Amino acid sequence: MHGEGIKVAAGENAEAGAAADRSGSGRAVPGGAVPSGSGPGKAAPSGAAPGGAAPGGAAAGGTGRPPGALVAALMLGMALVALEGTIVSTAVPQIVADLGGFSVFSWLFSGYLLAVTVTLPVYGKLSDTFGRKPVLLAGTALFLLGALLCAAAWNMAALIAFRIVQGLGGGAIQGTVQTLAADLYPLKDRPKIQARMSTVWATSSVAGPALGGLLAAYADWRWIFLLNLPVGALALWLTARHLREPARAPAGPGRLARIDWAGAVSVFACGGLLLFALVQGGVAWPWLSAPSLGLFAATALLAGLVVYVERRAAEPILPGWVWRRRTIAAVNLAMAALGLLMVAPMVFLPTYAQSALGLDPMAAGFVMSAMTLSWPISAAFSQHVYRRIGFRNTAVLGVGLAFLCLAAFPLLPHPAQPWQPALLMLALGGALGLFQLPLVVGVQSTVGWAERGVTTASVLFCRQVGQSVGAAVFGAIANATIAARLADAPMPGLPAHLDEVSRALEHPAALTGAAADYLRAAVTSAVEHVYAGAAAAAVAALLILLLVAPRRFPVLPEQRDDQEASAP
């Protein structure tokens, strides 16, 4: 990385940052406010890199530009993680036919998601302690090891275990790449790199099922995992060659002892148990059964243990300032609401498109992908909005528009034309681009290098947990709606159990015309209820931003670009 690093005082004072958040005082600048007490001759209220110096050049918010090869490495890493979340879905029949294990195949997705989510806070802290490069290299290597082991799996249990290994590496890639996007670019350029990453993520997620189906049909499902190896190896080599981090002061005696291993284990256990309870609840056992209640009770006990351990740790994995600072806490809660509402279009819209509208999987995917077309464009445009009205107000505008799109879904005619939900998804993507990116860029600009990894990881962690909670809650709502409609059905011949609904809709010739129409209407009603719940999540995000987030984000002086620095 090029340019001179910005020197900041070592040993960040978290209370000063928290006070700046609470007061919101300071000179207003486009997109945020300078914390009071910051200025020439005073220490910036941010964390310093180990050794007292922030990374040089662009990594410190300077004007240097990272090498194109390094940017390509970050894009490849993002594509790997995004592809791996969806590419297995269409190959499940071939995998089950080869390895067996139909009753547990859902853990191919759930195990990967669990590992990615619960490791985000751990990797965030490690990247702040040891630097981004070693964490990203180690995470990529672990991801590739997991992919190689998956390709060699001999039964379903082994494949699930190796998918978890992949997830352990994927958490490092996802969190560190997002953190590097803030390290490598000055504030004025971050919307561009974030928009590119959004494009890569969306394209990879949408292309994953199609690519997985092609490999499973015309080659072998093991190539789904082997495909990661050359791509990941290239990303690994480019990162090792082109990512330059400044030398830091040697670690003193006892440095390793300050790593919060107890906190890492307790956070991992608490997050893993919570997500396990959410994934299995309502599927493997009823929500109010002994297993669910026991898991949630154990999660609560582990959460208490996390608080106890982290309050006493010298360098906690989840430091208290993440929640004491008003800006970071508000963004975390708003991103959890985003994860919640994203479940409606990502999980339930394809089911609606196939079951209620009668579209084939490819056409159903197009209806959902309309959202991914407008999201990156809106995200790139958002910088022109938040420079004028600020980070918070831009996010408020975005989530308000998202609420209108989600609330409009139940108003669609029945049966709807495919272009109608596609148009709504196109508008929703544009709204969410205005919502998410200003919050991510804004919150990263309120912290220094040594706190950015933890801050970014907390945002991603909250979004992932929101998605898991949303899948569980909205799944329960959809199932309850369909079950109630089946119980009140005015004609015979309908499925007696929820598990038979999708099978009946795949073969509607086995039903009478009236029964098939009734079943499609029941699915439509269930998805409408889910979208109503997603609209409620958008309202919750709106209230969080209005009541909790400061009107002007306390952007650090060294994070502002030239235009902001000269603003009156």
Short mmCIF file of N, CA and C in Angstrom, two decimals, residues 211-317:
data_model
loop_
_atom_site.label_atom_id
_atom_site.label_comp_id
_atom_site.label_asym_id
_atom_site.label_seq_id
_atom_site.Cartn_x
_atom_site.Cartn_y
_atom_site.Cartn_z
N LEU A 211 -24.75 -22.99 -11.37
CA LEU A 211 -23.43 -23.60 -11.56
C LEU A 211 -23.36 -24.97 -10.88
N GLY A 212 -23.91 -25.06 -9.66
CA GLY A 212 -23.91 -26.33 -8.97
C GLY A 212 -24.71 -27.39 -9.71
N GLY A 213 -25.85 -26.99 -10.27
CA GLY A 213 -26.65 -27.94 -11.04
C GLY A 213 -25.93 -28.42 -12.28
N LEU A 214 -25.25 -27.52 -12.98
CA LEU A 214 -24.51 -27.91 -14.19
C LEU A 214 -23.38 -28.89 -13.86
N LEU A 215 -22.62 -28.59 -12.80
CA LEU A 215 -21.51 -29.48 -12.43
C LEU A 215 -22.03 -30.85 -12.00
N ALA A 216 -23.13 -30.85 -11.23
CA ALA A 216 -23.67 -32.13 -10.76
C ALA A 216 -24.25 -32.95 -11.91
N ALA A 217 -24.83 -32.27 -12.91
CA ALA A 217 -25.48 -32.98 -14.01
C ALA A 217 -24.49 -33.48 -15.06
N TYR A 218 -23.47 -32.66 -15.35
CA TYR A 218 -22.59 -32.98 -16.47
C TYR A 218 -21.18 -33.38 -16.05
N ALA A 219 -20.86 -33.27 -14.79
CA ALA A 219 -19.55 -33.72 -14.32
C ALA A 219 -19.74 -34.61 -13.10
N ASP A 220 -19.48 -34.11 -11.95
CA ASP A 220 -19.68 -34.83 -10.70
C ASP A 220 -19.82 -33.80 -9.60
N TRP A 221 -20.64 -34.08 -8.60
CA TRP A 221 -20.88 -33.08 -7.55
C TRP A 221 -19.59 -32.70 -6.83
N ARG A 222 -18.58 -33.55 -6.83
CA ARG A 222 -17.33 -33.23 -6.13
C ARG A 222 -16.61 -32.05 -6.78
N TRP A 223 -16.88 -31.80 -8.06
CA TRP A 223 -16.26 -30.66 -8.73
C TRP A 223 -16.78 -29.34 -8.17
N ILE A 224 -17.92 -29.36 -7.50
CA ILE A 224 -18.42 -28.15 -6.84
C ILE A 224 -17.39 -27.63 -5.85
N PHE A 225 -16.72 -28.53 -5.16
CA PHE A 225 -15.73 -28.15 -4.16
C PHE A 225 -14.33 -28.01 -4.77
N LEU A 226 -14.02 -28.86 -5.75
CA LEU A 226 -12.71 -28.75 -6.39
C LEU A 226 -12.56 -27.44 -7.15
N LEU A 227 -13.68 -26.89 -7.62
CA LEU A 227 -13.63 -25.62 -8.34
C LEU A 227 -13.07 -24.49 -7.48
N ASN A 228 -13.23 -24.60 -6.17
CA ASN A 228 -12.72 -23.58 -5.25
C ASN A 228 -11.20 -23.51 -5.25
N LEU A 229 -10.54 -24.63 -5.53
CA LEU A 229 -9.10 -24.71 -5.30
C LEU A 229 -8.30 -23.77 -6.20
N PRO A 230 -8.47 -23.77 -7.52
CA PRO A 230 -7.68 -22.82 -8.32
C PRO A 230 -8.05 -21.37 -8.06
N VAL A 231 -9.36 -21.10 -7.87
CA VAL A 231 -9.79 -19.73 -7.61
C VAL A 231 -9.23 -19.25 -6.27
N GLY A 232 -9.37 -20.08 -5.24
CA GLY A 232 -8.87 -19.71 -3.92
C GLY A 232 -7.36 -19.61 -3.88
N ALA A 233 -6.66 -20.50 -4.61
CA ALA A 233 -5.20 -20.44 -4.64
C ALA A 233 -4.74 -19.14 -5.28
N LEU A 234 -5.44 -18.69 -6.33
CA LEU A 234 -5.08 -17.42 -6.96
C LEU A 234 -5.31 -16.26 -5.99
N ALA A 235 -6.44 -16.28 -5.29
CA ALA A 235 -6.71 -15.22 -4.30
C ALA A 235 -5.65 -15.24 -3.20
N LEU A 236 -5.25 -16.43 -2.77
CA LEU A 236 -4.25 -16.56 -1.72
C LEU A 236 -2.91 -15.98 -2.19
N TRP A 237 -2.50 -16.31 -3.40
CA TRP A 237 -1.21 -15.83 -3.92
C TRP A 237 -1.23 -14.31 -4.11
N LEU A 238 -2.32 -13.79 -4.67
CA LEU A 238 -2.41 -12.34 -4.88
C LEU A 238 -2.39 -11.59 -3.55
N THR A 239 -3.08 -12.13 -2.55
CA THR A 239 -3.08 -11.48 -1.24
C THR A 239 -1.69 -11.50 -0.62
N ALA A 240 -1.04 -12.66 -0.65
CA ALA A 240 0.30 -12.76 -0.06
C ALA A 240 1.30 -11.84 -0.76
N ARG A 241 1.13 -11.67 -2.06
CA ARG A 241 2.10 -10.89 -2.83
C ARG A 241 1.85 -9.38 -2.74
N HIS A 242 0.59 -8.97 -2.71
CA HIS A 242 0.28 -7.55 -2.91
C HIS A 242 -0.25 -6.84 -1.66
N LEU A 243 -0.70 -7.56 -0.65
CA LEU A 243 -1.19 -6.88 0.55
C LEU A 243 0.00 -6.55 1.44
N ARG A 244 0.25 -5.26 1.62
CA ARG A 244 1.38 -4.80 2.42
C ARG A 244 0.84 -4.11 3.67
N GLU A 245 1.23 -4.63 4.81
CA GLU A 245 0.88 -3.99 6.08
C GLU A 245 2.15 -3.49 6.73
N PRO A 246 2.10 -2.37 7.44
CA PRO A 246 3.32 -1.80 8.02
C PRO A 246 3.84 -2.67 9.16
N ALA A 247 5.15 -2.58 9.37
CA ALA A 247 5.74 -3.28 10.50
C ALA A 247 5.27 -2.65 11.80
N ARG A 248 4.96 -3.50 12.76
CA ARG A 248 4.51 -3.01 14.06
C ARG A 248 5.57 -3.35 15.11
N ALA A 249 5.48 -2.69 16.21
CA ALA A 249 6.44 -2.94 17.28
C ALA A 249 6.36 -4.38 17.72
N PRO A 250 7.50 -5.00 18.05
CA PRO A 250 7.47 -6.40 18.49
C PRO A 250 6.59 -6.57 19.72
N ALA A 251 5.94 -7.71 19.76
CA ALA A 251 5.08 -7.99 20.92
C ALA A 251 5.93 -8.16 22.16
N GLY A 252 5.51 -7.58 23.24
CA GLY A 252 6.23 -7.70 24.50
C GLY A 252 5.90 -8.99 25.20
N PRO A 253 6.54 -9.21 26.34
CA PRO A 253 6.26 -10.43 27.10
C PRO A 253 4.79 -10.51 27.47
N GLY A 254 4.25 -11.69 27.35
CA GLY A 254 2.86 -11.89 27.73
C GLY A 254 1.86 -11.48 26.68
N ARG A 255 2.34 -11.16 25.47
CA ARG A 255 1.42 -10.72 24.42
C ARG A 255 0.39 -11.80 24.10
N LEU A 256 0.84 -13.05 23.95
CA LEU A 256 -0.08 -14.12 23.64
C LEU A 256 -1.10 -14.33 24.74
N ALA A 257 -0.72 -14.04 25.97
CA ALA A 257 -1.65 -14.22 27.09
C ALA A 257 -2.82 -13.26 27.00
N ARG A 258 -2.66 -12.16 26.25
CA ARG A 258 -3.74 -11.19 26.17
C ARG A 258 -4.79 -11.57 25.12
N ILE A 259 -4.55 -12.64 24.38
CA ILE A 259 -5.58 -13.12 23.47
C ILE A 259 -6.70 -13.74 24.30
N ASP A 260 -7.89 -13.32 24.06
CA ASP A 260 -9.04 -13.73 24.87
C ASP A 260 -9.58 -15.07 24.39
N TRP A 261 -8.82 -16.14 24.68
CA TRP A 261 -9.26 -17.46 24.24
C TRP A 261 -10.53 -17.90 24.95
N ALA A 262 -10.65 -17.58 26.23
CA ALA A 262 -11.88 -17.94 26.95
C ALA A 262 -13.09 -17.23 26.34
N GLY A 263 -12.91 -15.95 25.97
CA GLY A 263 -14.00 -15.23 25.33
C GLY A 263 -14.33 -15.81 23.97
N ALA A 264 -13.29 -16.19 23.20
CA ALA A 264 -13.53 -16.77 21.87
C ALA A 264 -14.33 -18.06 21.97
N VAL A 265 -13.97 -18.92 22.92
CA VAL A 265 -14.68 -20.20 23.08
C VAL A 265 -16.12 -19.95 23.54
N SER A 266 -16.30 -19.03 24.49
CA SER A 266 -17.66 -18.79 25.01
C SER A 266 -18.55 -18.14 23.95
N VAL A 267 -18.00 -17.20 23.17
CA VAL A 267 -18.77 -16.58 22.09
C VAL A 267 -19.14 -17.63 21.04
N PHE A 268 -18.17 -18.47 20.68
CA PHE A 268 -18.42 -19.52 19.70
C PHE A 268 -19.51 -20.46 20.19
N ALA A 269 -19.42 -20.88 21.46
CA ALA A 269 -20.40 -21.83 22.00
C ALA A 269 -21.79 -21.20 22.09
N CYS A 270 -21.87 -19.96 22.55
CA CYS A 270 -23.16 -19.29 22.70
C CYS A 270 -23.81 -19.06 21.34
N GLY A 271 -23.05 -18.51 20.40
CA GLY A 271 -23.60 -18.27 19.07
C GLY A 271 -23.98 -19.55 18.36
N GLY A 272 -23.14 -20.57 18.49
CA GLY A 272 -23.43 -21.84 17.84
C GLY A 272 -24.68 -22.50 18.39
N LEU A 273 -24.85 -22.45 19.71
CA LEU A 273 -26.03 -23.07 20.33
C LEU A 273 -27.30 -22.31 19.94
N LEU A 274 -27.22 -20.98 19.90
CA LEU A 274 -28.39 -20.19 19.50
C LEU A 274 -28.80 -20.50 18.07
N LEU A 275 -27.85 -20.50 17.15
CA LEU A 275 -28.18 -20.77 15.76
C LEU A 275 -28.64 -22.21 15.57
N PHE A 276 -28.06 -23.14 16.31
CA PHE A 276 -28.51 -24.53 16.25
C PHE A 276 -29.97 -24.64 16.67
N ALA A 277 -30.34 -23.95 17.75
CA ALA A 277 -31.72 -23.97 18.22
C ALA A 277 -32.67 -23.35 17.19
N LEU A 278 -32.22 -22.28 16.53
CA LEU A 278 -33.08 -21.62 15.54
C LEU A 278 -33.21 -22.46 14.27
N VAL A 279 -32.13 -23.13 13.87
CA VAL A 279 -32.18 -23.93 12.64
C VAL A 279 -33.03 -25.18 12.83
N GLN A 280 -32.92 -25.82 13.99
CA GLN A 280 -33.62 -27.09 14.21
C GLN A 280 -35.04 -26.91 14.76
N GLY A 281 -35.30 -25.78 15.42
CA GLY A 281 -36.62 -25.55 15.99
C GLY A 281 -37.70 -25.52 14.92
N GLY A 282 -38.81 -26.21 15.17
CA GLY A 282 -39.89 -26.27 14.20
C GLY A 282 -39.64 -27.22 13.06
N VAL A 283 -38.42 -27.81 12.99
CA VAL A 283 -38.09 -28.77 11.94
C VAL A 283 -37.83 -30.14 12.55
N ALA A 284 -36.80 -30.22 13.39
CA ALA A 284 -36.48 -31.49 14.03
C ALA A 284 -37.38 -31.76 15.23
N TRP A 285 -37.91 -30.70 15.83
CA TRP A 285 -38.80 -30.82 16.99
C TRP A 285 -39.65 -29.56 17.09
N PRO A 286 -40.78 -29.62 17.77
CA PRO A 286 -41.66 -28.44 17.90
C PRO A 286 -40.96 -27.34 18.71
N TRP A 287 -41.40 -26.09 18.47
CA TRP A 287 -40.79 -24.95 19.14
C TRP A 287 -40.93 -25.02 20.65
N LEU A 288 -42.06 -25.49 21.14
CA LEU A 288 -42.29 -25.50 22.59
C LEU A 288 -41.95 -26.85 23.22
N SER A 289 -41.18 -27.66 22.52
CA SER A 289 -40.79 -28.96 23.06
C SER A 289 -39.60 -28.81 24.00
N ALA A 290 -39.30 -29.88 24.70
CA ALA A 290 -38.18 -29.86 25.65
C ALA A 290 -36.83 -29.54 24.98
N PRO A 291 -36.53 -30.11 23.79
CA PRO A 291 -35.24 -29.76 23.18
C PRO A 291 -35.10 -28.28 22.88
N SER A 292 -36.15 -27.66 22.32
CA SER A 292 -36.06 -26.23 22.01
C SER A 292 -35.90 -25.40 23.28
N LEU A 293 -36.74 -25.66 24.26
CA LEU A 293 -36.68 -24.89 25.50
C LEU A 293 -35.33 -25.09 26.20
N GLY A 294 -34.84 -26.32 26.17
CA GLY A 294 -33.55 -26.58 26.79
C GLY A 294 -32.41 -25.87 26.10
N LEU A 295 -32.44 -25.85 24.75
CA LEU A 295 -31.39 -25.16 24.00
C LEU A 295 -31.41 -23.66 24.25
N PHE A 296 -32.61 -23.07 24.27
CA PHE A 296 -32.70 -21.63 24.51
C PHE A 296 -32.27 -21.29 25.94
N ALA A 297 -32.60 -22.15 26.90
CA ALA A 297 -32.17 -21.91 28.28
C ALA A 297 -30.65 -22.00 28.37
N ALA A 298 -30.06 -22.99 27.71
CA ALA A 298 -28.60 -23.12 27.72
C ALA A 298 -27.95 -21.93 27.03
N THR A 299 -28.58 -21.42 25.95
CA THR A 299 -28.05 -20.24 25.27
C THR A 299 -28.05 -19.04 26.20
N ALA A 300 -29.12 -18.88 26.98
CA ALA A 300 -29.18 -17.76 27.93
C ALA A 300 -28.09 -17.86 28.98
N LEU A 301 -27.83 -19.07 29.47
CA LEU A 301 -26.76 -19.26 30.45
C LEU A 301 -25.39 -18.94 29.84
N LEU A 302 -25.18 -19.39 28.60
CA LEU A 302 -23.91 -19.10 27.94
C LEU A 302 -23.76 -17.61 27.65
N ALA A 303 -24.87 -16.93 27.35
CA ALA A 303 -24.81 -15.49 27.14
C ALA A 303 -24.35 -14.78 28.41
N GLY A 304 -24.87 -15.24 29.56
CA GLY A 304 -24.40 -14.69 30.83
C GLY A 304 -22.92 -14.95 31.05
N LEU A 305 -22.47 -16.15 30.64
CA LEU A 305 -21.04 -16.48 30.76
C LEU A 305 -20.20 -15.58 29.86
N VAL A 306 -20.69 -15.30 28.65
CA VAL A 306 -19.97 -14.40 27.74
C VAL A 306 -19.79 -13.03 28.38
N VAL A 307 -20.86 -12.50 28.95
CA VAL A 307 -20.78 -11.18 29.59
C VAL A 307 -19.77 -11.22 30.74
N TYR A 308 -19.82 -12.27 31.54
CA TYR A 308 -18.91 -12.40 32.69
C TYR A 308 -17.45 -12.45 32.23
N VAL A 309 -17.17 -13.29 31.21
CA VAL A 309 -15.81 -13.46 30.73
C VAL A 309 -15.29 -12.18 30.08
N GLU A 310 -16.15 -11.56 29.24
CA GLU A 310 -15.70 -10.41 28.47
C GLU A 310 -15.49 -9.17 29.34
N ARG A 311 -16.23 -9.06 30.42
CA ARG A 311 -16.05 -7.91 31.31
C ARG A 311 -14.73 -7.98 32.05
N ARG A 312 -14.16 -9.17 32.15
CA ARG A 312 -12.92 -9.34 32.89
C ARG A 312 -11.70 -9.54 32.00
N ALA A 313 -11.91 -9.66 30.70
CA ALA A 313 -10.80 -9.90 29.78
C ALA A 313 -10.05 -8.60 29.50
N ALA A 314 -8.71 -8.70 29.38
CA ALA A 314 -7.91 -7.51 29.07
C ALA A 314 -8.15 -7.05 27.64
N GLU A 315 -8.29 -8.01 26.71
CA GLU A 315 -8.55 -7.70 25.30
C GLU A 315 -9.73 -8.54 24.84
N PRO A 316 -10.95 -8.16 25.19
CA PRO A 316 -12.11 -9.01 24.92
C PRO A 316 -12.41 -9.17 23.44
N ILE A 317 -12.91 -10.35 23.08
CA ILE A 317 -13.35 -10.60 21.71
C ILE A 317 -14.54 -9.72 21.36
#
